[in-house]
């Protein structure tokens, strides 16, 4: 089949790779090229966050975990690494709803001051500025194309269109239930940090990558501004330093904002010759391989 994938974020590119591997001819069209998308701003840690419904999210996330784990082993140039870290809490917690998606989750007893509970686990950390070009290269090597195009409606003329337009689905899916949740992050120099830390309050996270460290974040529903706010950046660093005190002395490299495409539930559904696949909220990277496999199944032979 000739398939047009709309969107060159992590979801569109991953769907393109899996569709090409299944033997389809795939052309990706997108207004923003991979490094200009929301996906490029993601921290990006495997962690189910702001995406529903829980049962499907857990299943998609389980698939992605396994694929990323294998990539970390076999393809270091993909920018994927398995990193151990801890999520901390100010109150005692039950296991998370997605616990079955990770092979091991340990209660943590050595916690930063002010926290009473936590769990430690190994999870994929995906260095998006490396990973997105790697994914695009993998699609190109399989014969896929990528073209910049700002669409006013879903394209015609293909056997199948896969709509991975994220927040753009407000227009391309006539779907006003997709809304932005603004996330601001600060990048600081890498000073030897090799563990991630997360506190759902804020949310606050510190994610080490090979060349820098991503410190976040914010979670502002309905906010469209992509301009980093310097006061918010300062406050993010104060929160981050409660988890990793060395951040107080780290040199700030740059600031970024991304708009998470949140929906009451991820839309993954075939309607005639269109498969909609958007609304992955704060989990687009985490769900990417799982949803791509479902898209291939919906595409059929
Ligand atoms: C600060 C921050 C931190 C995050 N951290 C994580 C994390 O740690 N882990 C995780 O799993 N997720 C994380 N996320 C969420 C993740 O970034 C998103 O869920 C993911 O990027 C969504 O991917 P997508 O491909 O659906 O959308 P996008 O990356 O937004 O891509 C959409 C594509 O559709 C195209 N498009 C839209 N409209 C049109 C149009 N009219 N015509 C043509 N093309 C169009 C765009 O140009 C773009 O190419 C984070 C997000 C933010 C903002």
JSON list of N, CA, C and O in Angstrom, two decimals, residues 41 184-187 226-230 232-234 236-237 252-257:
[
{"chain": "A", "resi": 41, "resn": "UNK", "atom": "N", "xyz": [11.79, 18.29, 22.19]},
{"chain": "A", "resi": 41, "resn": "UNK", "atom": "CA", "xyz": [11.93, 18.94, 23.50]},
{"chain": "A", "resi": 41, "resn": "UNK", "atom": "C", "xyz": [11.83, 17.91, 24.64]},
{"chain": "A", "resi": 41, "resn": "UNK", "atom": "O", "xyz": [12.27, 18.16, 25.75]},
{"chain": "A", "resi": 184, "resn": "UNK", "atom": "N", "xyz": [8.16, 23.55, 30.27]},
{"chain": "A", "resi": 184, "resn": "UNK", "atom": "CA", "xyz": [9.41, 24.30, 30.10]},
{"chain": "A", "resi": 184, "resn": "UNK", "atom": "C", "xyz": [10.55, 23.49, 30.72]},
{"chain": "A", "resi": 184, "resn": "UNK", "atom": "O", "xyz": [10.38, 22.86, 31.77]},
{"chain": "A", "resi": 185, "resn": "UNK", "atom": "N", "xyz": [11.71, 23.51, 30.05]},
{"chain": "A", "resi": 185, "resn": "UNK", "atom": "CA", "xyz": [12.88, 22.79, 30.57]},
{"chain": "A", "resi": 185, "resn": "UNK", "atom": "C", "xyz": [14.13, 23.67, 30.48]},
{"chain": "A", "resi": 185, "resn": "UNK", "atom": "O", "xyz": [14.19, 24.61, 29.68]},
{"chain": "A", "resi": 186, "resn": "UNK", "atom": "N", "xyz": [15.10, 23.34, 31.34]},
{"chain": "A", "resi": 186, "resn": "UNK", "atom": "CA", "xyz": [16.39, 24.03, 31.35]},
{"chain": "A", "resi": 186, "resn": "UNK", "atom": "C", "xyz": [17.46, 22.96, 31.08]},
{"chain": "A", "resi": 186, "resn": "UNK", "atom": "O", "xyz": [17.39, 21.87, 31.66]},
{"chain": "A", "resi": 187, "resn": "UNK", "atom": "N", "xyz": [18.40, 23.27, 30.21]},
{"chain": "A", "resi": 187, "resn": "UNK", "atom": "CA", "xyz": [19.51, 22.34, 29.95]},
{"chain": "A", "resi": 187, "resn": "UNK", "atom": "C", "xyz": [20.73, 22.88, 30.67]},
{"chain": "A", "resi": 187, "resn": "UNK", "atom": "O", "xyz": [21.07, 24.06, 30.52]},
{"chain": "A", "resi": 226, "resn": "UNK", "atom": "N", "xyz": [5.32, 29.50, 23.55]},
{"chain": "A", "resi": 226, "resn": "UNK", "atom": "CA", "xyz": [6.53, 28.69, 23.41]},
{"chain": "A", "resi": 226, "resn": "UNK", "atom": "C", "xyz": [7.76, 29.46, 23.87]},
{"chain": "A", "resi": 226, "resn": "UNK", "atom": "O", "xyz": [8.89, 29.04, 23.61]},
{"chain": "A", "resi": 227, "resn": "UNK", "atom": "N", "xyz": [7.55, 30.61, 24.51]},
{"chain": "A", "resi": 227, "resn": "UNK", "atom": "CA", "xyz": [8.69, 31.41, 24.95]},
{"chain": "A", "resi": 227, "resn": "UNK", "atom": "C", "xyz": [9.07, 31.04, 26.38]},
{"chain": "A", "resi": 227, "resn": "UNK", "atom": "O", "xyz": [8.23, 31.12, 27.28]},
{"chain": "A", "resi": 228, "resn": "UNK", "atom": "N", "xyz": [10.33, 30.63, 26.61]},
{"chain": "A", "resi": 228, "resn": "UNK", "atom": "CA", "xyz": [10.74, 30.30, 27.98]},
{"chain": "A", "resi": 228, "resn": "UNK", "atom": "C", "xyz": [10.63, 31.51, 28.90]},
{"chain": "A", "resi": 228, "resn": "UNK", "atom": "O", "xyz": [10.94, 32.63, 28.50]},
{"chain": "A", "resi": 229, "resn": "UNK", "atom": "N", "xyz": [10.16, 31.27, 30.12]},
{"chain": "A", "resi": 229, "resn": "UNK", "atom": "CA", "xyz": [9.99, 32.35, 31.10]},
{"chain": "A", "resi": 229, "resn": "UNK", "atom": "C", "xyz": [11.17, 32.26, 32.08]},
{"chain": "A", "resi": 229, "resn": "UNK", "atom": "O", "xyz": [11.36, 31.23, 32.74]},
{"chain": "A", "resi": 230, "resn": "UNK", "atom": "N", "xyz": [11.99, 33.34, 32.20]},
{"chain": "A", "resi": 230, "resn": "UNK", "atom": "CA", "xyz": [13.18, 33.26, 33.05]},
{"chain": "A", "resi": 230, "resn": "UNK", "atom": "C", "xyz": [12.86, 33.00, 34.53]},
{"chain": "A", "resi": 230, "resn": "UNK", "atom": "O", "xyz": [13.61, 32.28, 35.21]},
{"chain": "A", "resi": 232, "resn": "UNK", "atom": "N", "xyz": [10.33, 31.26, 35.67]},
{"chain": "A", "resi": 232, "resn": "UNK", "atom": "CA", "xyz": [9.98, 29.83, 35.77]},
{"chain": "A", "resi": 232, "resn": "UNK", "atom": "C", "xyz": [11.26, 28.99, 35.71]},
{"chain": "A", "resi": 232, "resn": "UNK", "atom": "O", "xyz": [11.41, 28.02, 36.45]},
{"chain": "A", "resi": 233, "resn": "UNK", "atom": "N", "xyz": [12.20, 29.38, 34.87]},
{"chain": "A", "resi": 233, "resn": "UNK", "atom": "CA", "xyz": [13.46, 28.63, 34.76]},
{"chain": "A", "resi": 233, "resn": "UNK", "atom": "C", "xyz": [14.20, 28.61, 36.10]},
{"chain": "A", "resi": 233, "resn": "UNK", "atom": "O", "xyz": [14.69, 27.56, 36.53]},
{"chain": "A", "resi": 234, "resn": "UNK", "atom": "N", "xyz": [14.23, 29.75, 36.78]},
{"chain": "A", "resi": 234, "resn": "UNK", "atom": "CA", "xyz": [14.90, 29.81, 38.09]},
{"chain": "A", "resi": 234, "resn": "UNK", "atom": "C", "xyz": [14.23, 28.88, 39.09]},
{"chain": "A", "resi": 234, "resn": "UNK", "atom": "O", "xyz": [14.87, 28.15, 39.84]},
{"chain": "A", "resi": 236, "resn": "UNK", "atom": "N", "xyz": [12.41, 26.25, 38.40]},
{"chain": "A", "resi": 236, "resn": "UNK", "atom": "CA", "xyz": [12.67, 24.84, 38.02]},
{"chain": "A", "resi": 236, "resn": "UNK", "atom": "C", "xyz": [14.02, 24.39, 38.60]},
{"chain": "A", "resi": 236, "resn": "UNK", "atom": "O", "xyz": [14.15, 23.29, 39.14]},
{"chain": "A", "resi": 237, "resn": "UNK", "atom": "N", "xyz": [15.03, 25.26, 38.51]},
{"chain": "A", "resi": 237, "resn": "UNK", "atom": "CA", "xyz": [16.36, 24.87, 39.00]},
{"chain": "A", "resi": 237, "resn": "UNK", "atom": "C", "xyz": [16.36, 24.73, 40.53]},
{"chain": "A", "resi": 237, "resn": "UNK", "atom": "O", "xyz": [17.05, 23.85, 41.07]},
{"chain": "A", "resi": 252, "resn": "UNK", "atom": "N", "xyz": [24.16, 26.87, 33.15]},
{"chain": "A", "resi": 252, "resn": "UNK", "atom": "CA", "xyz": [22.97, 26.72, 32.30]},
{"chain": "A", "resi": 252, "resn": "UNK", "atom": "C", "xyz": [23.38, 26.89, 30.84]},
{"chain": "A", "resi": 252, "resn": "UNK", "atom": "O", "xyz": [24.11, 27.81, 30.48]},
{"chain": "A", "resi": 253, "resn": "UNK", "atom": "N", "xyz": [22.92, 25.97, 29.99]},
{"chain": "A", "resi": 253, "resn": "UNK", "atom": "CA", "xyz": [23.27, 26.00, 28.57]},
{"chain": "A", "resi": 253, "resn": "UNK", "atom": "C", "xyz": [22.18, 26.65, 27.72]},
{"chain": "A", "resi": 253, "resn": "UNK", "atom": "O", "xyz": [22.45, 27.46, 26.85]},
{"chain": "A", "resi": 254, "resn": "UNK", "atom": "N", "xyz": [20.92, 26.27, 27.94]},
{"chain": "A", "resi": 254, "resn": "UNK", "atom": "CA", "xyz": [19.82, 26.84, 27.16]},
{"chain": "A", "resi": 254, "resn": "UNK", "atom": "C", "xyz": [18.48, 26.49, 27.78]},
{"chain": "A", "resi": 254, "resn": "UNK", "atom": "O", "xyz": [18.42, 25.71, 28.74]},
{"chain": "A", "resi": 255, "resn": "UNK", "atom": "N", "xyz": [17.42, 27.07, 27.18]},
{"chain": "A", "resi": 255, "resn": "UNK", "atom": "CA", "xyz": [16.06, 26.89, 27.70]},
{"chain": "A", "resi": 255, "resn": "UNK", "atom": "C", "xyz": [15.15, 26.48, 26.54]},
{"chain": "A", "resi": 255, "resn": "UNK", "atom": "O", "xyz": [15.36, 26.94, 25.41]},
{"chain": "A", "resi": 256, "resn": "UNK", "atom": "N", "xyz": [14.13, 25.69, 26.84]},
{"chain": "A", "resi": 256, "resn": "UNK", "atom": "CA", "xyz": [13.18, 25.32, 25.78]},
{"chain": "A", "resi": 256, "resn": "UNK", "atom": "C", "xyz": [11.79, 25.13, 26.36]},
{"chain": "A", "resi": 256, "resn": "UNK", "atom": "O", "xyz": [11.63, 24.86, 27.56]},
{"chain": "A", "resi": 257, "resn": "UNK", "atom": "N", "xyz": [10.81, 25.25, 25.45]},
{"chain": "A", "resi": 257, "resn": "UNK", "atom": "CA", "xyz": [9.41, 24.99, 25.82]},
{"chain": "A", "resi": 257, "resn": "UNK", "atom": "C", "xyz": [8.82, 24.07, 24.77]},
{"chain": "A", "resi": 257, "resn": "UNK", "atom": "O", "xyz": [9.10, 24.20, 23.57]}
]
